[in-house]
Amino acid sequence: MGRYLFTGGKVYTASGRRPFCQAIACVGKRVIAAGSESEVAAMVDDSFERIDLAGRALVPAFTDSHIHLAHYAMSLANVELDGSSGPEEVAARVARAVESARPGSWIVGQGWNKNTWPGGALPDRSYLDAVAQRNPVALFSKDLHSLWVNTAALRIAGIGLDTPNPEGGEIVRDDDNRQATGILKEAATALIRRVIPEPACEAMAAAIEKAQSELHKLGIGAVHNMDGAASFEALQLLRNTGRLKIRVTQSIAKDNLDDAIDLGLSSGFGDEWLRVGPLKAFADGALGSQTAHLLRPYEGNSRNAGLAVASKEEMAELVGKAVLAGISCAIHAIGDRANRDVLDIFESVKAESAQRRLRHRVEHAQLLHPEDVRRFADLGVVASMQPVHILTDIPVAERYWGRRSRWAYAFRSLSKSGAMLAFGSDAPVETPDPIRGIYAAVARKQLDGTPDSGWYPEERMTVEETIRAYTAGAAMASADELTRGTLARGSFADMTILSRDIFSTPAAEILDVRVAATVIAGQFVFREGI
Amino acid sequence: MGRYLFTGGKVYTASGRRPFCQAIACVGKRVIAAGSESEVAAMVDDSFERIDLAGRALVPAFTDSHIHLAHYAMSLANVELDGSSGPEEVAARVARAVESARPGSWIVGQGWNKNTWPGGALPDRSYLDAVAQRNPVALFSKDLHSLWVNTAALRIAGIGLDTPNPEGGEIVRDDDNRQATGILKEAATALIRRVIPEPACEAMAAAIEKAQSELHKLGIGAVHNMDGAASFEALQLLRNTGRLKIRVTQSIAKDNLDDAIDLGLSSGFGDEWLRVGPLKAFADGALGSQTAHLLRPYEGNSRNAGLAVASKEEMAELVGKAVLAGISCAIHAIGDRANRDVLDIFESVKAESAQRRLRHRVEHAQLLHPEDVRRFADLGVVASMQPVHILTDIPVAERYWGRRSRWAYAFRSLSKSGAMLAFGSDAPVETPDPIRGIYAAVARKQLDGTPDSGWYPEERMTVEETIRAYTAGAAMASADELTRGTLARGSFADMTILSRDIFSTPAAEILDVRVAATVIAGQFVFREGI
Ligand SMILES: [Zn+2]
Ligand SMILES: [Zn+2]
């Protein structure tokens, strides 16, 4: 069993009673002491490995409270072509992927952009055929509107001399207009997409295992997975074979709620590594597509107030059914109308939920009506939010929500009202890097540093409040607060060491903070420079 | 954390390397040492509570590898009327149940038999009305063909002056043929049965908690539950509220297989207390009703060879689907034909199952064709059997299976061939008491001691072999052999202390052996006389 003493730094316990101390010690998977240097020294002996934090901050390992683990893993498993200098470099990257691929398995990539290449001509299958004869290759362009494939892929898809262009798409062909060149545009990409097999359980498990390493590098020790059955099955395989090194709360897709109820499966079942979490359902759409459901129409379009993905009555029925079965609910709500409706529904099941100790959550909670802000605290509903969206959403929110944006990402108002905040990333939509999220919540600026004084700066969070939402708040959201999210005697030794004392780092320098080490269950799963 | 040293007895570890030793010590939930007195003494200090076994046997806690937990729990929760001396005593027992019942809740009982009462007349509702006005009461006769209810129950069922007798049933009425007396016969019992509510989750949990105490008294520390969703949900409630003190492997009913697959749920998910086990499905019927599926017809009825509940093709499809989803299979097969078919099916998925580390099992395996005996070992299929059935089945098997009974309950032949045996009870069909099961497997006699030299005595087991099937074998069956079923450093401290050294007890005295204590996860859950 590992025995570690961390000393000489700033230890953030995220616990209300004593949020900061100087030293912490763990034995095996648990913390045995957190306190002053002398308090902790009294609990250890020479058998402990002593690690000098040298002024760095040690915090509870971050939780990503909203990640799509299967999608994130698959995006990492694909060949990354962003930044490639031309078809030759793409072929070289594909060649490397072929080396480690099983014969006949698909090589999928994304990110090529002919407009950044000298000449800017469309590539063709010959580059790929030169490096991949037996593995079908499918490479999505950066804008996802084109697909570049090799001959093996065309063959599997049955695309030949006589294949007609599908409606709304084009199979690009040689000048003599006969042979497909290997470029498929728009709707024609579906001819290939439908023949790329879903990864089998072992392949998904391998992809998630790699994703887990990436998350460890970012200081993440736990995730709330918003993807469904395929990732859940793969996670069980990892758990059963001793490879799961990140704690996972697994959501139940709306389409699987009846399955769970029929089986008698409820939230909380599982173990300290993999556990069933909430039902995941959608109340509305999103800001970017102006489908988030608003109380008043979008700016400049008096006829569109977004849409309810399910009617309030349907949603109430769904939530009621879940609650009776002991299943908590995580409902995606972005617009102020969707948030109000979901809060109304949670209010209607407050007693039943309390009786079953169920804690519900709103996913995103991006735009609130000011009167609804304090209902999160009143109802004990968790606001599960992704501050990293601010880095790109400021102009979009300004454009479509106008002055209502005062109550967009209302972190501080929620926090001040006593709401439980749980922070995440929505990866792979955004990077899962919590440092970016901390910067976004603390600075409320874009990556270029604008606006100068922060966007609605009254909603800025302190670093401490932000990290609490990535740790203690996240653990509350998944009902794991007795063992995780805070560091105290008996907690799991899930800890992240940052490259410096982030609590005294000016906002502008937060993006320079790095993760020096991640410890999960008392074991270093990432360690670099400490 | 509890620290115990057990010494001065016969410790059966059930481990192949060193099955017997003298002492064992545990700290918290785990065994820290098992060995000779001096070996174990070297591992403990004065902080250990020393318990003198005084020559008693200490064995791994028993596992019931086949129990219907919900049905068993409900049978305990009901009012037991077996042995009552007349309607007055029944009323007195009901009166006691009413005292602790919530107002308006149903009082259900079973076991009254008018033929054993003076006079032998049918009782009526007046006895019950005198003690239960507001609680509906429904009492099943011992043969289950009659139901005795009170006025409140009649009212809830809507049985009045004008209610017609249902086809095949009778609502017994007063002499003037108008008022229902409170006795319902045959099909008329359904009028009441359909209005008795399913117990809510909390009620089921409370019933299972009581059943768990009964099982602790019998030395049982783990069960493989063959009941479905309602008990599973209640077990999660017990687990989440810290009340689950017995380790449970939860089967998946055939009707829920698709639910599990859609959710991505596979065997093994859960924690050390509650874990998803195998699919449970039926290949045939039973001996008593001559529906067990045989290779040749039943004795004396050349036209009946029993029946396949599902065709072999359907069963193969079901098993194949489960295996691909990482779900192991436990298939009920009683007749020799059913056993052969199921073995054929397991043979056809041998490679896929090995790849996914799935261990399949045949439930009951009562009658085998001699050529099929060694296929269990060859295929790594567990024979999950209930020796306690022998106590009542001998004459029935002789009558319907004739000389084929040579290969009925073929414990020793299976064991000799290297098959994994896992023993259980099928409670509440039979008592879950493992001592009875041990007697049945070792003596192969009825409770009255006949036949003198045992029924097909060549299939008798030793006490050690039998206990191994209740411990190590059961743990193999549920893939828990790394932590349970044997006692070694690091195993869970799940142990049963018997009132004497059962290993040197003559077969005829086995039924006198009692459980002196049951320890689960290092805690005494039952202790009487030690
Ligand atoms: Zn999402
Ligand atoms: Zn059964």
mmCIF file of C-alpha atoms in Angstrom, chain B residues 11-251:
data_model
loop_
_atom_site.group_PDB
_atom_site.id
_atom_site.type_symbol
_atom_site.label_atom_id
_atom_site.label_comp_id
_atom_site.label_asym_id
_atom_site.label_seq_id
_atom_site.Cartn_x
_atom_site.Cartn_y
_atom_site.Cartn_z
ATOM 1 C CA VAL B 11 -10.982 -24.205 10.756
ATOM 2 C CA TYR B 12 -12.079 -25.307 7.297
ATOM 3 C CA THR B 13 -10.652 -22.925 4.712
ATOM 4 C CA ALA B 14 -12.224 -24.708 1.705
ATOM 5 C CA SER B 15 -8.997 -23.902 -0.079
ATOM 6 C CA GLY B 16 -7.357 -26.695 -2.021
ATOM 7 C CA ARG B 17 -3.849 -26.008 -0.761
ATOM 8 C CA ARG B 18 -4.570 -26.332 2.921
ATOM 9 C CA PRO B 19 -8.202 -27.170 3.572
ATOM 10 C CA PHE B 20 -7.946 -27.460 7.357
ATOM 11 C CA CYS B 21 -6.096 -25.483 9.988
ATOM 12 C CA GLN B 22 -6.478 -24.486 13.637
ATOM 13 C CA ALA B 23 -6.830 -20.749 13.870
ATOM 14 C CA ILE B 24 -7.896 -17.696 11.948
ATOM 15 C CA ALA B 25 -7.725 -13.966 12.585
ATOM 16 C CA CYS B 26 -9.488 -11.033 10.984
ATOM 17 C CA VAL B 27 -9.151 -7.260 11.073
ATOM 18 C CA GLY B 28 -12.038 -5.180 9.840
ATOM 19 C CA LYS B 29 -13.739 -6.940 6.973
ATOM 20 C CA ARG B 30 -10.852 -9.197 5.967
ATOM 21 C CA VAL B 31 -9.010 -12.293 7.085
ATOM 22 C CA ILE B 32 -5.410 -11.478 7.961
ATOM 23 C CA ALA B 33 -4.201 -14.976 8.768
ATOM 24 C CA ALA B 34 -5.380 -18.591 8.685
ATOM 25 C CA GLY B 35 -3.037 -21.344 9.783
ATOM 26 C CA SER B 36 -1.668 -23.213 12.728
ATOM 27 C CA GLU B 37 -2.096 -21.778 16.212
ATOM 28 C CA SER B 38 1.448 -20.483 16.200
ATOM 29 C CA GLU B 39 1.328 -19.071 12.689
ATOM 30 C CA VAL B 40 -1.768 -17.042 13.481
ATOM 31 C CA ALA B 41 -0.574 -16.098 16.947
ATOM 32 C CA ALA B 42 2.421 -14.431 15.298
ATOM 33 C CA MET B 43 0.066 -12.087 13.422
ATOM 34 C CA VAL B 44 -2.040 -10.833 16.332
ATOM 35 C CA ASP B 45 -1.534 -8.818 19.486
ATOM 36 C CA ASP B 46 -3.502 -8.051 22.629
ATOM 37 C CA SER B 47 -5.918 -5.804 20.768
ATOM 38 C CA PHE B 48 -7.610 -8.877 19.254
ATOM 39 C CA GLU B 49 -10.669 -10.358 20.883
ATOM 40 C CA ARG B 50 -9.823 -14.009 21.373
ATOM 41 C CA ILE B 51 -12.669 -16.447 20.731
ATOM 42 C CA ASP B 52 -12.177 -20.043 21.789
ATOM 43 C CA LEU B 53 -13.814 -22.372 19.299
ATOM 44 C CA ALA B 54 -13.502 -25.199 21.848
ATOM 45 C CA GLY B 55 -13.319 -27.855 19.179
ATOM 46 C CA ARG B 56 -16.132 -26.457 17.051
ATOM 47 C CA ALA B 57 -15.826 -26.161 13.300
ATOM 48 C CA LEU B 58 -15.440 -22.767 11.674
ATOM 49 C CA VAL B 59 -16.236 -22.742 7.938
ATOM 50 C CA PRO B 60 -16.608 -20.056 5.277
ATOM 51 C CA ALA B 61 -20.105 -18.589 5.622
ATOM 52 C CA PHE B 62 -22.552 -20.639 3.589
ATOM 53 C CA THR B 63 -23.897 -19.382 0.277
ATOM 54 C CA ASP B 64 -27.385 -20.309 -0.840
ATOM 55 C CA SER B 65 -26.755 -20.560 -4.579
ATOM 56 C CA HIS B 66 -30.432 -20.680 -5.495
ATOM 57 C CA ILE B 67 -32.980 -18.818 -3.445
ATOM 58 C CA HIS B 68 -36.085 -16.813 -4.321
ATOM 59 C CA LEU B 69 -35.449 -13.946 -1.967
ATOM 60 C CA ALA B 70 -38.652 -11.971 -2.516
ATOM 61 C CA HIS B 71 -40.847 -15.047 -2.179
ATOM 62 C CA TYR B 72 -38.916 -16.278 0.818
ATOM 63 C CA ALA B 73 -39.151 -12.878 2.485
ATOM 64 C CA MET B 74 -42.860 -12.571 1.819
ATOM 65 C CA SER B 75 -43.490 -16.085 3.146
ATOM 66 C CA LEU B 76 -41.809 -15.016 6.404
ATOM 67 C CA ALA B 77 -43.790 -11.785 6.522
ATOM 68 C CA ASN B 78 -47.078 -13.662 6.240
ATOM 69 C CA VAL B 79 -48.904 -15.058 9.236
ATOM 70 C CA GLU B 80 -47.968 -18.726 9.628
ATOM 71 C CA LEU B 81 -51.069 -20.807 10.389
ATOM 72 C CA ASP B 82 -49.579 -24.271 10.018
ATOM 73 C CA GLY B 83 -50.314 -26.279 13.150
ATOM 74 C CA SER B 84 -53.119 -24.018 14.367
ATOM 75 C CA SER B 85 -55.668 -25.866 16.526
ATOM 76 C CA GLY B 86 -58.818 -24.193 15.209
ATOM 77 C CA PRO B 87 -60.347 -20.919 14.003
ATOM 78 C CA GLU B 88 -59.904 -19.361 17.455
ATOM 79 C CA GLU B 89 -56.137 -19.847 17.359
ATOM 80 C CA VAL B 90 -55.986 -18.546 13.792
ATOM 81 C CA ALA B 91 -57.866 -15.439 14.942
ATOM 82 C CA ALA B 92 -55.443 -14.997 17.817
ATOM 83 C CA ARG B 93 -52.468 -15.149 15.455
ATOM 84 C CA VAL B 94 -54.138 -12.664 13.116
ATOM 85 C CA ALA B 95 -54.878 -10.379 16.083
ATOM 86 C CA ARG B 96 -51.152 -10.258 16.900
ATOM 87 C CA ALA B 97 -50.352 -9.382 13.272
ATOM 88 C CA VAL B 98 -52.963 -6.603 13.292
ATOM 89 C CA GLU B 99 -51.258 -4.983 16.278
ATOM 90 C CA SER B 100 -48.073 -4.298 14.323
ATOM 91 C CA ALA B 101 -49.726 -3.633 10.941
ATOM 92 C CA ARG B 102 -50.332 -0.216 9.482
ATOM 93 C CA PRO B 103 -54.035 0.711 9.399
ATOM 94 C CA GLY B 104 -55.645 -0.537 6.215
ATOM 95 C CA SER B 105 -52.718 -2.748 5.177
ATOM 96 C CA TRP B 106 -53.345 -6.346 4.181
ATOM 97 C CA ILE B 107 -52.743 -9.224 6.576
ATOM 98 C CA VAL B 108 -51.837 -12.308 4.559
ATOM 99 C CA GLY B 109 -51.365 -15.761 6.014
ATOM 100 C CA GLN B 110 -51.101 -19.358 4.970
ATOM 101 C CA GLY B 111 -51.234 -22.910 6.310
ATOM 102 C CA TRP B 112 -54.650 -23.464 7.971
ATOM 103 C CA ASN B 113 -56.165 -26.901 7.477
ATOM 104 C CA LYS B 114 -59.724 -27.539 8.706
ATOM 105 C CA ASN B 115 -59.178 -31.286 8.496
ATOM 106 C CA THR B 116 -56.847 -31.082 11.479
ATOM 107 C CA TRP B 117 -59.388 -29.123 13.535
ATOM 108 C CA PRO B 118 -62.023 -30.607 15.905
ATOM 109 C CA GLY B 119 -65.242 -30.896 13.919
ATOM 110 C CA GLY B 120 -63.506 -30.013 10.682
ATOM 111 C CA ALA B 121 -66.068 -27.404 9.638
ATOM 112 C CA LEU B 122 -65.170 -24.521 7.322
ATOM 113 C CA PRO B 123 -64.502 -21.326 9.302
ATOM 114 C CA ASP B 124 -66.104 -18.005 8.397
ATOM 115 C CA ARG B 125 -65.301 -14.285 8.410
ATOM 116 C CA SER B 126 -66.788 -13.631 11.854
ATOM 117 C CA TYR B 127 -63.642 -14.963 13.573
ATOM 118 C CA LEU B 128 -61.496 -12.555 11.541
ATOM 119 C CA ASP B 129 -63.895 -9.595 11.778
ATOM 120 C CA ALA B 130 -63.653 -9.855 15.536
ATOM 121 C CA VAL B 131 -59.923 -9.091 15.420
ATOM 122 C CA ALA B 132 -59.520 -7.119 12.179
ATOM 123 C CA GLN B 133 -62.061 -4.501 11.196
ATOM 124 C CA ARG B 134 -59.892 -2.108 9.263
ATOM 125 C CA ASN B 135 -57.186 -4.424 7.951
ATOM 126 C CA PRO B 136 -58.267 -6.725 5.123
ATOM 127 C CA VAL B 137 -57.241 -10.310 5.941
ATOM 128 C CA ALA B 138 -56.562 -13.110 3.445
ATOM 129 C CA LEU B 139 -55.531 -16.549 4.703
ATOM 130 C CA PHE B 140 -54.557 -19.290 2.280
ATOM 131 C CA SER B 141 -55.303 -22.875 3.237
ATOM 132 C CA LYS B 142 -52.347 -25.239 3.399
ATOM 133 C CA ASP B 143 -53.191 -26.724 0.011
ATOM 134 C CA LEU B 144 -53.639 -23.194 -1.409
ATOM 135 C CA HIS B 145 -57.009 -24.154 -2.891
ATOM 136 C CA SER B 146 -59.101 -22.120 -0.446
ATOM 137 C CA LEU B 147 -58.918 -18.601 0.894
ATOM 138 C CA TRP B 148 -60.435 -17.373 4.149
ATOM 139 C CA VAL B 149 -61.034 -13.624 4.305
ATOM 140 C CA ASN B 150 -62.717 -11.023 6.480
ATOM 141 C CA THR B 151 -65.438 -8.526 5.594
ATOM 142 C CA ALA B 152 -62.929 -5.754 4.825
ATOM 143 C CA ALA B 153 -61.291 -7.969 2.207
ATOM 144 C CA LEU B 154 -64.645 -8.894 0.645
ATOM 145 C CA ARG B 155 -65.519 -5.204 0.422
ATOM 146 C CA ILE B 156 -62.219 -4.276 -1.275
ATOM 147 C CA ALA B 157 -62.662 -7.117 -3.770
ATOM 148 C CA GLY B 158 -66.198 -5.895 -4.474
ATOM 149 C CA ILE B 159 -67.721 -9.254 -3.555
ATOM 150 C CA GLY B 160 -71.396 -8.638 -2.695
ATOM 151 C CA LEU B 161 -74.828 -10.179 -2.868
ATOM 152 C CA ASP B 162 -74.854 -10.119 -6.660
ATOM 153 C CA THR B 163 -71.322 -11.311 -7.413
ATOM 154 C CA PRO B 164 -71.560 -14.479 -9.515
ATOM 155 C CA ASN B 165 -69.312 -17.456 -8.883
ATOM 156 C CA PRO B 166 -66.454 -17.341 -11.378
ATOM 157 C CA GLU B 167 -66.021 -20.354 -13.641
ATOM 158 C CA GLY B 168 -64.284 -23.112 -11.727
ATOM 159 C CA GLY B 169 -64.685 -21.392 -8.365
ATOM 160 C CA GLU B 170 -67.128 -20.821 -5.537
ATOM 161 C CA ILE B 171 -67.941 -17.930 -3.255
ATOM 162 C CA VAL B 172 -69.277 -19.838 -0.244
ATOM 163 C CA ARG B 173 -72.491 -18.203 1.041
ATOM 164 C CA ASP B 174 -74.765 -18.369 4.092
ATOM 165 C CA ASP B 175 -77.511 -20.973 4.239
ATOM 166 C CA ASP B 176 -80.016 -18.469 2.976
ATOM 167 C CA ASN B 177 -77.585 -18.310 0.044
ATOM 168 C CA ARG B 178 -77.030 -14.603 0.176
ATOM 169 C CA GLN B 179 -74.085 -13.297 2.234
ATOM 170 C CA ALA B 180 -70.571 -14.503 1.454
ATOM 171 C CA THR B 181 -69.193 -16.395 4.452
ATOM 172 C CA GLY B 182 -65.604 -15.367 3.781
ATOM 173 C CA ILE B 183 -64.496 -18.647 2.213
ATOM 174 C CA LEU B 184 -63.503 -18.637 -1.434
ATOM 175 C CA LYS B 185 -62.706 -21.832 -3.279
ATOM 176 C CA GLU B 186 -60.486 -22.592 -6.269
ATOM 177 C CA ALA B 187 -60.848 -19.972 -9.066
ATOM 178 C CA ALA B 188 -62.812 -17.669 -6.747
ATOM 179 C CA THR B 189 -59.601 -17.040 -4.771
ATOM 180 C CA ALA B 190 -58.419 -14.924 -7.711
ATOM 181 C CA LEU B 191 -61.075 -12.316 -6.840
ATOM 182 C CA ILE B 192 -59.052 -11.604 -3.714
ATOM 183 C CA ARG B 193 -55.542 -12.344 -4.942
ATOM 184 C CA ARG B 194 -55.786 -9.676 -7.606
ATOM 185 C CA VAL B 195 -56.575 -6.927 -5.089
ATOM 186 C CA ILE B 196 -53.744 -7.712 -2.639
ATOM 187 C CA PRO B 197 -51.202 -5.025 -3.533
ATOM 188 C CA GLU B 198 -47.627 -5.828 -4.471
ATOM 189 C CA PRO B 199 -45.507 -4.666 -1.574
ATOM 190 C CA ALA B 200 -43.934 -1.246 -2.145
ATOM 191 C CA CYS B 201 -40.163 -1.022 -2.296
ATOM 192 C CA GLU B 202 -39.790 -0.076 1.382
ATOM 193 C CA ALA B 203 -42.084 -2.901 2.490
ATOM 194 C CA MET B 204 -40.186 -5.398 0.379
ATOM 195 C CA ALA B 205 -36.932 -4.073 1.792
ATOM 196 C CA ALA B 206 -38.220 -4.505 5.335
ATOM 197 C CA ALA B 207 -39.321 -8.061 4.546
ATOM 198 C CA ILE B 208 -35.945 -8.906 3.020
ATOM 199 C CA GLU B 209 -34.199 -7.403 6.034
ATOM 200 C CA LYS B 210 -36.098 -9.843 8.251
ATOM 201 C CA ALA B 211 -35.347 -12.718 5.882
ATOM 202 C CA GLN B 212 -31.685 -11.768 6.061
ATOM 203 C CA SER B 213 -31.787 -12.218 9.849
ATOM 204 C CA GLU B 214 -33.278 -15.680 9.407
ATOM 205 C CA LEU B 215 -30.566 -16.569 6.923
ATOM 206 C CA HIS B 216 -27.879 -15.326 9.321
ATOM 207 C CA LYS B 217 -29.252 -17.717 11.934
ATOM 208 C CA LEU B 218 -28.740 -20.512 9.415
ATOM 209 C CA GLY B 219 -25.115 -19.532 8.833
ATOM 210 C CA ILE B 220 -25.770 -18.038 5.410
ATOM 211 C CA GLY B 221 -23.671 -15.049 4.376
ATOM 212 C CA ALA B 222 -24.418 -14.847 0.670
ATOM 213 C CA VAL B 223 -27.225 -15.737 -1.702
ATOM 214 C CA HIS B 224 -27.788 -16.006 -5.419
ATOM 215 C CA ASN B 225 -31.212 -14.450 -5.819
ATOM 216 C CA MET B 226 -33.440 -15.991 -8.478
ATOM 217 C CA ASP B 227 -36.248 -13.445 -7.989
ATOM 218 C CA GLY B 228 -36.399 -10.359 -10.155
ATOM 219 C CA ALA B 229 -36.837 -6.613 -10.284
ATOM 220 C CA ALA B 230 -38.892 -6.006 -7.127
ATOM 221 C CA SER B 231 -36.354 -7.686 -4.877
ATOM 222 C CA PHE B 232 -33.436 -6.120 -6.753
ATOM 223 C CA GLU B 233 -34.829 -2.630 -6.222
ATOM 224 C CA ALA B 234 -35.444 -3.353 -2.546
ATOM 225 C CA LEU B 235 -31.917 -4.754 -2.177
ATOM 226 C CA GLN B 236 -30.497 -1.515 -3.584
ATOM 227 C CA LEU B 237 -32.528 0.419 -1.040
ATOM 228 C CA LEU B 238 -31.093 -1.765 1.732
ATOM 229 C CA ARG B 239 -27.578 -1.299 0.339
ATOM 230 C CA ASN B 240 -27.941 2.469 -0.010
ATOM 231 C CA THR B 241 -29.196 2.792 3.539
ATOM 232 C CA GLY B 242 -26.504 0.554 5.029
ATOM 233 C CA ARG B 243 -28.913 -2.262 5.915
ATOM 234 C CA LEU B 244 -27.715 -4.970 3.536
ATOM 235 C CA LYS B 245 -25.744 -7.474 5.588
ATOM 236 C CA ILE B 246 -25.793 -10.412 3.232
ATOM 237 C CA ARG B 247 -23.972 -10.597 -0.084
ATOM 238 C CA VAL B 248 -26.316 -10.918 -3.034
ATOM 239 C CA THR B 249 -25.787 -12.010 -6.619
ATOM 240 C CA GLN B 250 -28.830 -10.754 -8.502
ATOM 241 C CA SER B 251 -30.095 -12.704 -11.524
#
